[in-house]
């Protein structure tokens, strides 16, 4: 409001230029153009009209510019002719992208000349020439990054020639968090739009260190075919969004959606956002960018963890033990036992030990002893260098199956046949096609299953709010914990042979081990809290276990699981299940499921189901 009053006051008292008269039809035509809609981040309102995704009133010059693109355009046109005494607060300096576009569209050759020192210096520092979209792979330990993330890198003209990408800037959109919210509160507020979202321009080297080192995430770099002019146009708009707040929602108005809007500003005529009405999962937005023909090259940067494991992969068990010993005591580099090893094996061991030390140092305060060990290992590597590390990139994340799933199944539960209909909003379980997804990762959000039994007997079988599992295998060098958490509604065995729909929250932690190249075994201790009408207490806690095998075979993925819950009220519930999925195509799967369930309240129940799964966005 103060900014608008300042413009009016100065314009009235010391106006040197007058805005040209433009007829209403022409102004309305410009206000309705896709490019102006993109600059204002407008969308069609639920009840008609327009509304802007921008929730910050200082972004707008018109009092109701957030709902009226035409009034915002008129106010902008007037502000461009404000006195030059406004300096860096002049509309031409605050809105360089708007200024450029209106000058071109209306042939504004009489605009006052304003020296926008702050913008010019900032633009010179960024020096935009080309752009790269960055996709850090999924990171299950962060609610906001469990689906992956996207950001943009702005490169200078010499980056590709001199290989100086680390000197570039990264454009990131994320939730602005004040305070120390825990992960559960963070996830809830992120789902409900409890955080504002802000754009930030930071050195790319900082983001690279954060993702590859601190969070151990692989990075994919998609070089875009934007021209220098298009890249500059986008960067001008990024300046307009400096410290401007948006609403932030994990599933739709998130990092990926906002970056698609920037690309639409860079290249007028692109339509990247209209297909994302409900969710904007990062891998889906990467697909949209590729399908629009924007990607000209893809590069892969492995995480430090993947580099360490790749270096250690050819080592025997004894050699891996040497890695652990050297990382703890570099004096052993001179021991007769180590020197007796062949030089080429010592080279691999030393390099793996150095990588292990650097991996362990991630996120830790500087330790002089560790620094000295790293130095000694690095000196040994220089004397006896290993061969270059060759890492085969995993499958492209955007080439995995689509994120939304429809399910249609037929089966029998003891002597009753049924049809089952399901919808999962996002996006992967352990039996789905694993190409392009992290090993042992399951992330399911908002899954509904309805059953129709004989006699047209319908019931809700399951409503999952979230099911997240991280089954990362342990080895001699790294010992990650496996964990899982889930919550929602599900059918369980009840008294007298019936079934109850109960609400529950459960979780667990344990370990996963690689038993063969394509075989994982896992064992977790679990806890569960359940509200069940068959129980006297309002909620009943239970301790239990979840163990099983996950086998990647020629047909698809097979899982064999045993679960048990031992309630404090005496109820014991156990199950044994087997699932095998056949991958008919990237987005079509056929799954056979068999289960036997046990409960203290009733006799055992057997169930078999054949299910068709269609993945699509």
Coordinates of N, CA and C in Angstrom, one line a residue, residues 433-540:
X433 N 7.3 -51.6 -10.7 CA 8.4 -51.6 -11.5 C 9.5 -50.6 -10.9
X434 N 10.7 -51.2 -10.6 CA 11.7 -50.4 -9.9 C 12.5 -49.5 -10.7
X435 N 12.4 -49.6 -12.1 CA 13.3 -48.8 -12.9 C 13.1 -47.3 -12.6
X436 N 14.2 -46.6 -12.3 CA 14.2 -45.2 -12.1 C 13.8 -44.8 -10.7
X437 N 13.6 -45.8 -9.8 CA 13.3 -45.5 -8.4 C 14.4 -46.0 -7.5
X438 N 14.5 -45.4 -6.3 CA 15.6 -45.8 -5.3 C 15.3 -47.3 -4.9
X439 N 16.4 -48.0 -4.7 CA 16.3 -49.4 -4.3 C 15.7 -49.5 -2.9
X440 N 14.7 -50.3 -2.7 CA 14.1 -50.6 -1.4 C 13.3 -49.4 -0.8
X441 N 12.8 -48.5 -1.7 CA 12.0 -47.4 -1.3 C 10.5 -47.6 -1.6
X442 N 9.7 -47.2 -0.7 CA 8.2 -47.3 -0.9 C 7.6 -46.0 -0.4
X443 N 6.9 -45.3 -1.3 CA 6.3 -44.0 -0.9 C 4.9 -44.0 -1.5
X444 N 3.9 -44.2 -0.6 CA 2.5 -44.2 -1.1 C 1.7 -43.2 -0.3
X445 N 1.0 -42.3 -1.1 CA 0.2 -41.2 -0.5 C -1.2 -41.3 -1.0
X446 N -2.1 -41.3 -0.1 CA -3.6 -41.3 -0.4 C -4.0 -42.4 -1.3
X447 N -4.1 -43.6 -0.7 CA -4.5 -44.8 -1.4 C -5.9 -45.3 -0.9
X448 N -6.8 -45.4 -1.8 CA -8.2 -45.9 -1.4 C -8.5 -47.2 -2.1
X449 N -9.0 -48.2 -1.4 CA -9.4 -49.5 -2.0 C -10.8 -49.8 -1.5
X450 N -11.7 -50.0 -2.5 CA -13.1 -50.4 -2.3 C -13.3 -51.8 -2.7
X451 N -14.1 -52.6 -2.0 CA -14.4 -54.0 -2.4 C -15.9 -54.1 -2.6
X452 N -16.2 -55.0 -3.6 CA -17.6 -55.3 -3.9 C -17.7 -56.8 -3.8
X453 N -18.3 -57.3 -2.7 CA -18.5 -58.7 -2.5 C -19.8 -59.2 -3.2
X454 N -19.9 -60.5 -3.3 CA -21.2 -61.1 -3.9 C -22.4 -60.5 -3.2
X455 N -23.5 -60.4 -3.9 CA -24.7 -59.8 -3.4 C -24.6 -58.2 -3.3
X456 N -23.7 -57.7 -4.1 CA -23.5 -56.2 -4.2 C -23.2 -55.6 -2.8
X457 N -22.4 -56.3 -2.0 CA -22.0 -55.8 -0.7 C -20.7 -55.0 -0.8
X458 N -20.8 -53.7 -0.7 CA -19.7 -52.8 -0.8 C -19.1 -52.4 0.5
X459 N -17.8 -52.3 0.6 CA -17.2 -51.8 1.8 C -15.8 -51.1 1.5
X460 N -15.5 -50.2 2.3 CA -14.1 -49.6 2.3 C -13.1 -50.6 2.8
X461 N -12.2 -51.0 2.0 CA -11.2 -52.0 2.5 C -10.0 -51.3 3.1
X462 N -9.6 -50.2 2.6 CA -8.4 -49.6 3.0 C -8.4 -48.1 2.6
X463 N -7.9 -47.2 3.4 CA -7.6 -45.8 3.1 C -6.3 -45.4 3.8
X464 N -5.3 -45.4 3.0 CA -3.9 -45.1 3.5 C -3.7 -43.6 3.3
X465 N -3.3 -42.9 4.4 CA -2.9 -41.5 4.2 C -1.5 -41.5 3.7
X466 N -0.6 -42.3 4.3 CA 0.8 -42.4 3.9 C 1.4 -43.7 4.3
X467 N 2.2 -44.3 3.4 CA 3.0 -45.4 3.8 C 4.4 -45.2 3.2
X468 N 5.3 -45.1 4.1 CA 6.7 -44.8 3.7 C 7.6 -45.9 4.2
X469 N 8.4 -46.5 3.4 CA 9.4 -47.5 3.8 C 10.7 -47.2 3.2
X470 N 11.8 -47.4 3.9 CA 13.1 -47.2 3.4 C 13.9 -48.4 3.9
X471 N 14.2 -49.3 2.9 CA 14.9 -50.5 3.1 C 16.3 -50.5 2.4
X472 N 17.2 -49.7 3.0 CA 18.5 -49.6 2.4 C 19.4 -50.6 3.0
X473 N 20.1 -51.5 2.1 CA 20.9 -52.6 2.7 C 22.1 -52.1 3.4
X474 N 22.5 -52.8 4.5 CA 23.7 -52.6 5.2 C 24.9 -53.4 4.6
X475 N 26.1 -52.9 4.9 CA 27.2 -53.7 4.5 C 28.4 -53.4 5.5
X476 N 29.6 -53.9 5.1 CA 30.7 -53.7 6.1 C 31.0 -52.3 6.3
X477 N 30.9 -51.4 5.3 CA 31.3 -50.0 5.4 C 30.2 -49.1 5.9
X478 N 29.0 -49.3 5.5 CA 27.9 -48.5 5.8 C 26.8 -49.3 6.5
X479 N 26.2 -48.7 7.6 CA 25.2 -49.4 8.4 C 23.9 -48.6 8.5
X480 N 23.3 -48.3 7.4 CA 22.0 -47.5 7.6 C 20.9 -48.2 8.2
X481 N 20.1 -47.5 9.0 CA 18.9 -48.1 9.5 C 17.8 -48.2 8.5
X482 N 17.0 -49.3 8.5 CA 15.8 -49.3 7.7 C 14.6 -48.9 8.6
X483 N 13.6 -48.3 8.0 CA 12.5 -47.8 8.8 C 11.2 -47.8 8.0
X484 N 10.1 -47.7 8.6 CA 8.8 -47.5 8.0 C 7.9 -46.8 8.9
X485 N 6.9 -46.2 8.2 CA 5.8 -45.5 9.0 C 4.6 -45.5 8.1
X486 N 3.4 -45.7 8.7 CA 2.2 -45.7 8.0 C 1.0 -45.3 8.9
X487 N 0.0 -44.8 8.2 CA -1.2 -44.4 9.0 C -2.5 -44.4 8.1
X488 N -3.6 -44.6 8.7 CA -4.9 -44.6 7.9 C -5.9 -45.5 8.4
X489 N -6.7 -46.1 7.5 CA -7.8 -47.0 7.9 C -7.6 -48.3 7.2
X490 N -7.9 -49.4 7.8 CA -7.7 -50.7 7.2 C -8.7 -51.7 7.8
X491 N -9.1 -52.8 7.1 CA -9.9 -53.9 7.6 C -9.0 -54.9 8.3
X492 N -9.5 -55.3 9.5 CA -8.8 -56.3 10.3 C -9.8 -57.3 10.7
X493 N -9.3 -58.5 11.1 CA -10.2 -59.6 11.6 C -10.8 -59.2 12.9
X494 N -12.1 -59.4 13.0 CA -12.8 -59.1 14.3 C -13.5 -60.3 14.9
X495 N -14.3 -60.0 15.9 CA -15.0 -61.1 16.6 C -16.1 -61.8 15.6
X496 N -16.3 -63.0 15.9 CA -17.4 -63.8 15.2 C -17.2 -63.8 13.7
X497 N -15.9 -63.8 13.2 CA -15.7 -63.9 11.8 C -15.9 -62.7 11.0
X498 N -16.3 -61.6 11.6 CA -16.5 -60.3 10.8 C -15.2 -59.6 10.7
X499 N -15.3 -58.4 10.1 CA -14.1 -57.5 9.9 C -14.4 -56.1 10.3
X500 N -13.5 -55.5 10.9 CA -13.7 -54.1 11.4 C -12.8 -53.2 10.6
X501 N -13.3 -52.0 10.3 CA -12.5 -50.9 9.7 C -11.9 -50.1 10.9
X502 N -10.6 -50.2 11.1 CA -9.9 -49.6 12.2 C -9.0 -48.5 11.7
X503 N -8.8 -47.5 12.6 CA -7.8 -46.5 12.3 C -6.5 -46.8 13.1
X504 N -5.4 -46.5 12.4 CA -4.1 -47.0 13.0 C -3.0 -46.0 12.6
X505 N -1.9 -46.0 13.4 CA -0.6 -45.5 13.1 C 0.4 -46.5 13.5
X506 N 1.4 -46.8 12.6 CA 2.4 -47.7 13.0 C 3.7 -47.3 12.4
X507 N 4.8 -47.9 12.9 CA 6.1 -47.6 12.4 C 7.1 -48.6 13.0
X508 N 8.3 -48.6 12.4 CA 9.3 -49.6 12.9 C 10.6 -49.2 12.4
X509 N 11.6 -49.9 12.9 CA 13.0 -49.7 12.5 C 13.8 -51.1 12.6
X510 N 14.8 -51.2 11.8 CA 15.6 -52.4 11.8 C 16.7 -52.4 10.8
X511 N 16.9 -53.5 10.1 CA 18.0 -53.6 9.1 C 17.6 -54.3 7.9
X512 N 18.3 -54.0 6.8 CA 18.1 -54.7 5.5 C 19.5 -55.2 5.0
X513 N 19.5 -56.4 4.4 CA 20.8 -56.9 4.0 C 20.7 -57.4 2.6
X514 N 21.7 -57.2 1.8 CA 21.8 -57.7 0.4 C 22.2 -59.2 0.4
X515 N 21.3 -60.1 0.2 CA 21.6 -61.5 0.2 C 22.2 -62.0 -1.1
X516 N 21.8 -61.4 -2.2 CA 22.3 -61.7 -3.5 C 22.2 -60.4 -4.4
X517 N 22.6 -60.5 -5.6 CA 22.6 -59.3 -6.5 C 21.2 -58.7 -6.6
X518 N 20.2 -59.6 -6.6 CA 18.8 -59.1 -6.8 C 17.9 -59.5 -5.6
X519 N 18.5 -59.8 -4.5 CA 17.7 -60.3 -3.3 C 18.0 -59.5 -2.1
X520 N 17.0 -58.9 -1.4 CA 17.2 -58.2 -0.1 C 16.4 -59.0 0.9
X521 N 16.9 -59.0 2.1 CA 16.2 -59.5 3.3 C 16.2 -58.4 4.3
X522 N 15.0 -58.3 5.0 CA 14.9 -57.2 6.0 C 14.2 -57.7 7.2
X523 N 14.4 -57.1 8.4 CA 13.8 -57.4 9.6 C 13.7 -56.2 10.5
X524 N 12.4 -55.9 10.9 CA 12.2 -54.6 11.6 C 11.3 -54.9 12.8
X525 N 11.6 -54.3 13.9 CA 10.7 -54.3 15.1 C 9.7 -53.1 14.9
X526 N 8.5 -53.4 15.3 CA 7.4 -52.4 15.0 C 6.6 -52.1 16.2
X527 N 6.0 -50.9 16.2 CA 5.0 -50.5 17.2 C 3.7 -50.1 16.4
X528 N 2.6 -50.2 17.1 CA 1.3 -49.9 16.4 C 0.4 -49.3 17.5
X529 N -0.4 -48.3 17.1 CA -1.5 -47.8 17.9 C -2.8 -47.9 17.1
X530 N -3.8 -48.5 17.7 CA -5.0 -48.8 16.9 C -6.3 -48.4 17.7
X531 N -7.3 -47.9 17.0 CA -8.6 -47.7 17.5 C -9.5 -48.7 16.9
X532 N -10.0 -49.6 17.7 CA -10.8 -50.8 17.2 C -12.0 -50.9 18.1
X533 N -13.2 -51.0 17.5 CA -14.5 -51.1 18.3 C -14.6 -52.4 19.0
X534 N -13.8 -53.4 18.7 CA -13.8 -54.7 19.4 C -13.0 -54.6 20.7
X535 N -12.2 -53.5 20.8 CA -11.4 -53.4 22.0 C -12.1 -52.5 23.0
X536 N -11.9 -52.8 24.3 CA -12.5 -52.0 25.4 C -11.9 -50.6 25.5
X537 N -10.6 -50.5 25.3 CA -10.0 -49.2 25.4 C -10.1 -48.4 24.1
X538 N -10.1 -47.1 24.2 CA -10.3 -46.3 23.0 C -9.1 -46.5 22.0
X539 N -7.9 -46.6 22.5 CA -6.8 -47.0 21.7 C -6.0 -48.1 22.3
X540 N -5.5 -48.9 21.5 CA -4.7 -50.1 22.0 C -3.3 -50.1 21.3

